[in-house]
Tab-separated table of C-alpha atoms and ligand atoms in Angstrom:
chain	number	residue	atom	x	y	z
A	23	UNK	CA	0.000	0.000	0.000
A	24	UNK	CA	1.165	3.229	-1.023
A	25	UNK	CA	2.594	6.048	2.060
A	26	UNK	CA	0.238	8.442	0.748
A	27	UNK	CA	-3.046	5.647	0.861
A	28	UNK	CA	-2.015	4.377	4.424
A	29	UNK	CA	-1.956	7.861	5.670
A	30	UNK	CA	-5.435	8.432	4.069
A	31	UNK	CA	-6.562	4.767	6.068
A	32	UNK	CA	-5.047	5.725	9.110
A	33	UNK	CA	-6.417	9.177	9.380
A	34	UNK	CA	-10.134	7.846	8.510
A	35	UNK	CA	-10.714	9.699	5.583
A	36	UNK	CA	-11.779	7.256	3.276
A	37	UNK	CA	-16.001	8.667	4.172
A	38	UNK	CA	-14.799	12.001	2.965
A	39	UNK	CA	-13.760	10.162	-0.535
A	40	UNK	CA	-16.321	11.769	-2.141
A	41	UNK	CA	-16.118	14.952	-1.535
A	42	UNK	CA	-12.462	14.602	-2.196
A	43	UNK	CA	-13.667	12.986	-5.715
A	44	UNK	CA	-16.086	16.441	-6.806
A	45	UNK	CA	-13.488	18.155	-5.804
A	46	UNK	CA	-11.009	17.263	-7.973
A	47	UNK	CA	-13.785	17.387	-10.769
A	48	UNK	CA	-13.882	13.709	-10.913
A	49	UNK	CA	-16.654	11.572	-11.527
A	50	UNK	CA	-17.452	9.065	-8.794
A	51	UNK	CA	-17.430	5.888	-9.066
A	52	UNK	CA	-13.470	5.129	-9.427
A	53	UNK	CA	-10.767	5.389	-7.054
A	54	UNK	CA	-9.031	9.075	-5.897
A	55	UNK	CA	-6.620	7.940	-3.499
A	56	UNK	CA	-3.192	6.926	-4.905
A	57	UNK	CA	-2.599	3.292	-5.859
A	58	UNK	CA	0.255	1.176	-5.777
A	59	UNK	CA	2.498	1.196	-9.048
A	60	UNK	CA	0.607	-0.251	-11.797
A	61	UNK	CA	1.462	-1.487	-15.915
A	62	UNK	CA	-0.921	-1.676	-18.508
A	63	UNK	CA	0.178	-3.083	-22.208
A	64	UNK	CA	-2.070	-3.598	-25.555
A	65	UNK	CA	-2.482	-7.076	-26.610
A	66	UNK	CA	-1.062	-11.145	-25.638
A	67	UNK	CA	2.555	-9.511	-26.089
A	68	UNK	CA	1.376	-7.044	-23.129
A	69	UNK	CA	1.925	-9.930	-21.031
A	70	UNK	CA	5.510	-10.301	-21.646
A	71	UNK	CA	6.124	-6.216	-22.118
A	72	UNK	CA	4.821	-5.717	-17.922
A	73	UNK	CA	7.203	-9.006	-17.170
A	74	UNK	CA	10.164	-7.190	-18.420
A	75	UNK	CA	8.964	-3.260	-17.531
A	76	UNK	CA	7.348	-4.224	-13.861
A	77	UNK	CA	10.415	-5.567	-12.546
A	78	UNK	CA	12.070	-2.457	-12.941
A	79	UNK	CA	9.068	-0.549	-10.913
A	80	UNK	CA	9.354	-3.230	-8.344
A	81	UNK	CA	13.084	-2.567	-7.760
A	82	UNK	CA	12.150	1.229	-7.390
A	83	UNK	CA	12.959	2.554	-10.832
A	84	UNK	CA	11.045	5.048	-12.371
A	85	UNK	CA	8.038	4.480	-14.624
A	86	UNK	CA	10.055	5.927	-17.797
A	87	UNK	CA	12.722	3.565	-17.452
A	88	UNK	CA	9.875	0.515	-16.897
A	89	UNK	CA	7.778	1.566	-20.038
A	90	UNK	CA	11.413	1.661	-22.200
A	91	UNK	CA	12.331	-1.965	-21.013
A	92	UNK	CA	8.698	-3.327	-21.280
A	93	UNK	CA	8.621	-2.578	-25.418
A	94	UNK	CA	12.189	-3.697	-25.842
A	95	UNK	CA	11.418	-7.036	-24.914
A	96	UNK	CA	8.988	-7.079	-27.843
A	97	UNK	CA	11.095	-4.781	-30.163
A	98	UNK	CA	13.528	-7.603	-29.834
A	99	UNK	CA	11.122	-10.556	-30.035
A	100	UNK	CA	11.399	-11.231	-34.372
A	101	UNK	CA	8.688	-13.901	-33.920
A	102	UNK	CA	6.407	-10.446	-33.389
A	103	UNK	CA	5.370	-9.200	-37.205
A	104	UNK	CA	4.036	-5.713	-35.574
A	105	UNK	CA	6.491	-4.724	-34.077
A	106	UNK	CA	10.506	-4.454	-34.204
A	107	UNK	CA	12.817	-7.055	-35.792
A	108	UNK	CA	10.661	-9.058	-37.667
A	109	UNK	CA	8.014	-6.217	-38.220
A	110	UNK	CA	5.957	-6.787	-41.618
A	111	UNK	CA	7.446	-4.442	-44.070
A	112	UNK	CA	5.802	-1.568	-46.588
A	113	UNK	CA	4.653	-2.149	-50.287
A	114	UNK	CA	8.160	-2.038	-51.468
A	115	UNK	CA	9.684	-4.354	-48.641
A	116	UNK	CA	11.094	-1.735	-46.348
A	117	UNK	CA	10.473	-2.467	-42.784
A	118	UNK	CA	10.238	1.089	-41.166
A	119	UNK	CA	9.362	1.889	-37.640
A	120	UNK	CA	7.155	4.125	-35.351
A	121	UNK	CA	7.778	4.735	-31.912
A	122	UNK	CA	7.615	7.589	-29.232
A	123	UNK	CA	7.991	8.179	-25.354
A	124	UNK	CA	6.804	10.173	-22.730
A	125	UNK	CA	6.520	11.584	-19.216
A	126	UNK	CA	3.079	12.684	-17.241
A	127	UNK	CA	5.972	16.710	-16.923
A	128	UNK	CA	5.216	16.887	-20.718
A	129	UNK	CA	8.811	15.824	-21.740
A	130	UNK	CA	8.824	13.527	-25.017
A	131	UNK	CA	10.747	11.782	-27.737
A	132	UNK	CA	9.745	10.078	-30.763
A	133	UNK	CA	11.377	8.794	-34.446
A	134	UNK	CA	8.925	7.972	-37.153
A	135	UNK	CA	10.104	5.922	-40.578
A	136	UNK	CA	13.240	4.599	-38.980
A	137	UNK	CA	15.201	1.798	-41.337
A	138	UNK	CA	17.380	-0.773	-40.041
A	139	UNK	CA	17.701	0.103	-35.999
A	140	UNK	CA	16.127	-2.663	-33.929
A	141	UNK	CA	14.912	-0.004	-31.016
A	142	UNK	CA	13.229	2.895	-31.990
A	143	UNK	CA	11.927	3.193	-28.445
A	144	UNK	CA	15.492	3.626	-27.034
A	145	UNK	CA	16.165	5.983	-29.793
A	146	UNK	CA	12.816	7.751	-28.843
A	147	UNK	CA	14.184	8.187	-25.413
A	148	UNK	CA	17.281	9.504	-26.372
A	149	UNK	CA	15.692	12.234	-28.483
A	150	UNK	CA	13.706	13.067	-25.520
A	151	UNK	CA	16.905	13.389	-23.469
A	152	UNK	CA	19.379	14.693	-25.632
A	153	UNK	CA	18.037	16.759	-28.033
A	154	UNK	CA	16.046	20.030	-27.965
A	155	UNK	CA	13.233	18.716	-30.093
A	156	UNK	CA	10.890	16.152	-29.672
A	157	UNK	CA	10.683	14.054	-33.353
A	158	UNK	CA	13.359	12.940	-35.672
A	159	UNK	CA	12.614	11.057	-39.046
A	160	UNK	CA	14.465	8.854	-41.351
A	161	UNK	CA	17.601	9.055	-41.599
A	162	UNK	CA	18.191	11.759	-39.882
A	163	UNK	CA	17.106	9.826	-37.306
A	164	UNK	CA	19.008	6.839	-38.152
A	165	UNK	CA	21.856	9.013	-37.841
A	166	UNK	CA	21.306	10.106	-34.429
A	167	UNK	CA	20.709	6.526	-33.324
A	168	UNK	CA	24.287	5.604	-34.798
A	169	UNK	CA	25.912	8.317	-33.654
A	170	UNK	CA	24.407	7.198	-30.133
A	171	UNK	CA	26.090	3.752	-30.828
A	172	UNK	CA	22.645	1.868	-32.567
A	173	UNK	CA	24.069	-0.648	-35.391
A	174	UNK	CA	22.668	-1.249	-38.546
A	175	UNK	CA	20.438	-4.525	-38.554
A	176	UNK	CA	18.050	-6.129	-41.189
A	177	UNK	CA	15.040	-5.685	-39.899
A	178	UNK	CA	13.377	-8.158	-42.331
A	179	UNK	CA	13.507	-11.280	-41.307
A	180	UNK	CA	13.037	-14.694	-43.689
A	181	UNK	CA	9.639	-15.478	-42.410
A	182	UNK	CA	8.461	-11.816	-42.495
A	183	UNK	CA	10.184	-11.854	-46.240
A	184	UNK	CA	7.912	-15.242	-47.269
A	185	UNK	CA	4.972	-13.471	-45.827
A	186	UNK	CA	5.869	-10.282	-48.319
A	187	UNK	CA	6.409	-12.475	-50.984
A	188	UNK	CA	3.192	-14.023	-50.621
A	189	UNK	CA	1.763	-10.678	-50.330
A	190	UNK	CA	2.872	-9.724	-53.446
A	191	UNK	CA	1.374	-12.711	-55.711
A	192	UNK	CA	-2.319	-10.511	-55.068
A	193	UNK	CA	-1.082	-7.129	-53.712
A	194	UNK	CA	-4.664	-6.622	-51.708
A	195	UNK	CA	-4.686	-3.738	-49.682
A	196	UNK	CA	-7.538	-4.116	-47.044
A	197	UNK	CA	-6.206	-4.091	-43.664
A	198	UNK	CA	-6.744	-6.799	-41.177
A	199	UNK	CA	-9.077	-6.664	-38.095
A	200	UNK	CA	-6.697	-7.505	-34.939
A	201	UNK	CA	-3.646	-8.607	-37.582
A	202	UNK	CA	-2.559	-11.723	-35.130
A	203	UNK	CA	-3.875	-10.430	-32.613
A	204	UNK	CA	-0.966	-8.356	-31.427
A	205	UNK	CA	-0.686	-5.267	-32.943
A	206	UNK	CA	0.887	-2.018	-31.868
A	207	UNK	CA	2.573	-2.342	-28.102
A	208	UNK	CA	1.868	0.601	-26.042
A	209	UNK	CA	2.986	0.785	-22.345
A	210	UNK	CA	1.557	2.833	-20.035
A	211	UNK	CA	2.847	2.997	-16.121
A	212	UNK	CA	2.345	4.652	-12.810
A	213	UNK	CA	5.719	3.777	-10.762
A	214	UNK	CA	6.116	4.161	-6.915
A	215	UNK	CA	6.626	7.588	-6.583
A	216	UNK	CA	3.443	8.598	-8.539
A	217	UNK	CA	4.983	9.212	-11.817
A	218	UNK	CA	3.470	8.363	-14.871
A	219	UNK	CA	4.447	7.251	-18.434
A	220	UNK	CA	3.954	5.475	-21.527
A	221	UNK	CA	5.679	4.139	-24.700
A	222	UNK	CA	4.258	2.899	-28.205
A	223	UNK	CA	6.254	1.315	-30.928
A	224	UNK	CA	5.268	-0.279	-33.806
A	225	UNK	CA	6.234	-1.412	-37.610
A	226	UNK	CA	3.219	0.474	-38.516
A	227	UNK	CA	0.228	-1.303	-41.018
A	228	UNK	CA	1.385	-4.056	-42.963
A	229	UNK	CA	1.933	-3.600	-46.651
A	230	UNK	CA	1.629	0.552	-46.203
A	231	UNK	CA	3.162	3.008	-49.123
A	232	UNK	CA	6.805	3.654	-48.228
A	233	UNK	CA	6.677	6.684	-46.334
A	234	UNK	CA	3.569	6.210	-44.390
A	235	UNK	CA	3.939	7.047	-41.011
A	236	UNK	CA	0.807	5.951	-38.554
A	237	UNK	CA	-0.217	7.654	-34.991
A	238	UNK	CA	2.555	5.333	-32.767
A	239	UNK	CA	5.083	8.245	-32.927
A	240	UNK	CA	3.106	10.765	-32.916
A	241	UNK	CA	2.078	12.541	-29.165
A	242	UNK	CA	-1.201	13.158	-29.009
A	243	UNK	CA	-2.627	10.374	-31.241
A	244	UNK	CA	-0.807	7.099	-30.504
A	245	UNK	CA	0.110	8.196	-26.969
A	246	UNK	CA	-0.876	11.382	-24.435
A	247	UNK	CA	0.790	11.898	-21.032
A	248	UNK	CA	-0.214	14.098	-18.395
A	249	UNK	CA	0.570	13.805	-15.113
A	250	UNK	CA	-2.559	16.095	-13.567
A	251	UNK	CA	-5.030	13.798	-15.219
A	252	UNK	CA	-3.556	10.487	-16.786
A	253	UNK	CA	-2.294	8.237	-19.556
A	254	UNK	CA	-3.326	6.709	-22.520
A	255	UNK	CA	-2.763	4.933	-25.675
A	256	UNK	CA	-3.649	3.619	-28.665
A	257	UNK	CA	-3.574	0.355	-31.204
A	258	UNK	CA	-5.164	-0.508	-34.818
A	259	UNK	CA	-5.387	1.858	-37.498
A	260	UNK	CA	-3.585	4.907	-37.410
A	261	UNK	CA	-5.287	7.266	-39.782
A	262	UNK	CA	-8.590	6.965	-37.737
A	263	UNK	CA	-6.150	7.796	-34.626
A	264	UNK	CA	-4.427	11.210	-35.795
A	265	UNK	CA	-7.544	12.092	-37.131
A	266	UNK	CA	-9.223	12.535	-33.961
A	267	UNK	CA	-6.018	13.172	-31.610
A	268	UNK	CA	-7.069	9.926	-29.938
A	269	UNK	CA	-5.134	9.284	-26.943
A	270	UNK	CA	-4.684	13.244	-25.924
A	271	UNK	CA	-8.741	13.170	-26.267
A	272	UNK	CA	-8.686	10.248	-23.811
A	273	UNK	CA	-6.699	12.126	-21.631
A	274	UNK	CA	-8.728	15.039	-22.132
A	275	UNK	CA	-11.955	12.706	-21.238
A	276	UNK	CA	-10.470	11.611	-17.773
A	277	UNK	CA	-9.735	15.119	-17.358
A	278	UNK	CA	-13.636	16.656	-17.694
A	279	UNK	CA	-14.460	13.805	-15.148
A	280	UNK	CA	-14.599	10.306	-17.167
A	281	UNK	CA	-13.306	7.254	-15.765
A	282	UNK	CA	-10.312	5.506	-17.991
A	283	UNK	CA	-12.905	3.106	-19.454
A	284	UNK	CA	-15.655	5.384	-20.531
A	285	UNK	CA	-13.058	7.991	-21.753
A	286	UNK	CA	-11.501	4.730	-24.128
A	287	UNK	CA	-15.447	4.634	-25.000
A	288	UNK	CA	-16.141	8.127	-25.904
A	289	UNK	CA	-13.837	8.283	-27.966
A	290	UNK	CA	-14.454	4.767	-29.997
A	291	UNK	CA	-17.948	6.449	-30.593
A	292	UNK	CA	-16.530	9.531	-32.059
A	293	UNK	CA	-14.201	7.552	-34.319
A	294	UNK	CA	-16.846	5.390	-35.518
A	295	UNK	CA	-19.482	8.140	-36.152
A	296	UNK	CA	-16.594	9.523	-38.292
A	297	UNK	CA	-16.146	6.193	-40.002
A	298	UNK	CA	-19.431	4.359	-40.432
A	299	UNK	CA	-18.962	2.268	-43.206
A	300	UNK	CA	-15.777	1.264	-42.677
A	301	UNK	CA	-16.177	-2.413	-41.710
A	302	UNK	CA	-12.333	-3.015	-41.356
A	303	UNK	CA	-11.735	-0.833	-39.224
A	304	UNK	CA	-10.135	-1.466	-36.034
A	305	UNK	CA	-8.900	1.073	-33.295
A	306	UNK	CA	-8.314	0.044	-29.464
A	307	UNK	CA	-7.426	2.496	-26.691
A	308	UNK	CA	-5.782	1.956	-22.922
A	309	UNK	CA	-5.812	4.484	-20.796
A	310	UNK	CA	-4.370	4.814	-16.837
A	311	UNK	CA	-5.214	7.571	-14.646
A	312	UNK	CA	-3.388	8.897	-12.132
A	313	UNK	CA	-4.689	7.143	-9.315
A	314	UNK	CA	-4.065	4.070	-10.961
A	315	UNK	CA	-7.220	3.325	-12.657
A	316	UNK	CA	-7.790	1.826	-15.723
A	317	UNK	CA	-9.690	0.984	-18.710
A	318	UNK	CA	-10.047	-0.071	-22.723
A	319	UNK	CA	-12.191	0.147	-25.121
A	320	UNK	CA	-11.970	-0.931	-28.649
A	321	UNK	CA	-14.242	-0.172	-31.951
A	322	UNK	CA	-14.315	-4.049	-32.601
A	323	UNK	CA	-14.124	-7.249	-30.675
A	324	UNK	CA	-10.871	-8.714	-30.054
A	325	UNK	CA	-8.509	-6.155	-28.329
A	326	UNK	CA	-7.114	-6.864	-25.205
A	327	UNK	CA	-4.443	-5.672	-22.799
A	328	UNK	CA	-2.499	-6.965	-19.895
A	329	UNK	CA	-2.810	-5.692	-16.732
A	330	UNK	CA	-0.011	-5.585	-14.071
A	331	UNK	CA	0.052	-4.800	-10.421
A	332	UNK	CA	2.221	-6.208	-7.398
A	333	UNK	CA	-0.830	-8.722	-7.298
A	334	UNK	CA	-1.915	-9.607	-10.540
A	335	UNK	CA	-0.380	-10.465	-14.249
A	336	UNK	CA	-3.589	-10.775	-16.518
A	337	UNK	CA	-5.054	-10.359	-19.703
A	338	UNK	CA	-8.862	-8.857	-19.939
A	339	UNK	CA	-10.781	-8.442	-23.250
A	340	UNK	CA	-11.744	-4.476	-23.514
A	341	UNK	CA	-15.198	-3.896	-24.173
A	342	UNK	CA	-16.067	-2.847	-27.851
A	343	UNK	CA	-19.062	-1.052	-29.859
A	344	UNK	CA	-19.752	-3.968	-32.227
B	430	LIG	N1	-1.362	2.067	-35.012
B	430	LIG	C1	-0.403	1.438	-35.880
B	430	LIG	C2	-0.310	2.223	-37.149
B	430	LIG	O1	-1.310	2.629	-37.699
B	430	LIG	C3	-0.675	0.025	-36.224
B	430	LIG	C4	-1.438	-0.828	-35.259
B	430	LIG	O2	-1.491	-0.603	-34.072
B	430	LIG	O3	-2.036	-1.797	-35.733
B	430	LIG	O4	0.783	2.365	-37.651
């Protein structure tokens, strides 16, 4: 139990919850008193992403550090065709990857259509830390990374290259609902001192004209920090994402009193009023507040995301519109 939520139990304050609750303009319902350190992570790979990034919360490390190490692990995992090594690659074979970072001060990195470096999160981070801007592309981004000591690596692998080759014989452009279900890995975290952060990486839509970039490394669509309010994140297709500022409307949500779960929802219903005919189409969010509450929702069934506390490693299915 966290110092702050003993102090709260010992006192006897817990009747006074909500008052405590309007005051802080938030609806009731969901928990105002600090939790204990918490992970949330889209999809099965989620699972393995808190394994990695919790152990680094549990050791006292700070929630940026935890979200870095939690996509790594998949980054690095070339079985995983969304993400990383191994990522599928664009129309012309290119694997290129997505991926930013960020802190609940504001303080953010990201790289978008970066070739041949396994970690774009790491390289996200670095950008965050060591530079006075926030996105690098390309290769000037690839440059950065090697000039931080990344090495070049082919980032298609032999079974992603079969899968290309296949792709090829047809060409067919429709994206997939839930592609393997395990998409997109975004991180989000609230470590032991109350901080909050979250990561989101991705090889971006399979098959996608060279150049495309998606939400993933983009603040504000694929991922929105803020540590007044909350987290959140987002999976599935992109273009539906930046075109609503998805996750930074999440956070927005939690802020004007929703809880993480009908915030996720609200926004779902606004992308699919935008998009009603478009049966493919497949967007998830995840969202954390700051007390360590948290929620999903998705436009169609099949997302998940893994849930992590001191107490619990699980999967749960988000709730979806149809
Ligand atoms: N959001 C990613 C993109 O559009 C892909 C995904 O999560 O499926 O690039």
């Amino acid at each position: 139990m966290s110092s702050r939520r003993k102090f709260v139990k010992k006192l006897g304050l817990t009747s006074l919850l909500p008052f405590i609750s309007k005051s802080k303009g938030l609806s009731l319902g969901h928990s105002c008193i600090p939790k204990d350190p918490i992970m949330i992570s889209t999809w099965n790979h989620g699972l393995t992403a808190n394994k990695a990034g919790f152990q680094i919360i549990i050791n006292g490390g700070s929630a940026i550090d935890a979200v870095e190490k939690a996509v790594v692990e998949i980054e690095n995992d070339p079985e995983n065709k969304t993400v990383g090594i191994g990522g599928y690659p664009d129309r012309d074979g290119n694997v290129t990857l997505d991926a930013c970072i960020m802190k609940g001060d504001g303080s953010c990195g990201s790289v978008a259509f970066l070739q041949n470096i396994q970690n774009p999160i790491s390289v996200a981070k670095l950008v965050m830390e060591e530079t006075p801007h926030i996105m690098l592309v390309g290769e000037g981004a690839k440059k950065f990374a090697m000039e931080h000591g990344f090495k070049e690596v082919n980032l298609l692998t032999e079974s992603t290259k079969k899968d290309y080759e296949n792709w090829l014989k047809d060409t067919d452009y429709v994206p997939m609902i839930n592609i393997e279900n395990h998409d997109t890995v975004s991180t989000l975290a609230l470590d032991n001192h109350g901080n909050l952060a979250g990561a989101c990486t991705t090889s971006g839509a399979a098959w996608k004209m060279h150049g495309r970039v998606g939400d993933s490394p983009i603040i504000g669509a694929g991922l929105f920090v803020d540590e007044e309010v909350g987290a959140a994140a987002a999976t599935g297709w992109g273009e539906a994402v930046i075109s609503t500022s998805g996750s930074a409307m999440v956070v927005e949500a939690m802020r004007n009193g929703m809880t993480p779960s009908k915030a996720c929802e609200y926004i779902s219903k606004r992308i699919m009023k935008k998009y009603p005919n478009v049966d493919w189409l497949q967007v998830g969010f995840i969202a954390l507040d700051k007390y360590g509450n948290t929620g999903a929702f998705s436009l169609k069934k099949g997302f998940n995301y893994a849930v992590t506390t001191k107490d619990k490693h699980e999967l749960i299915d988000a709730n979806y519109l149809m």
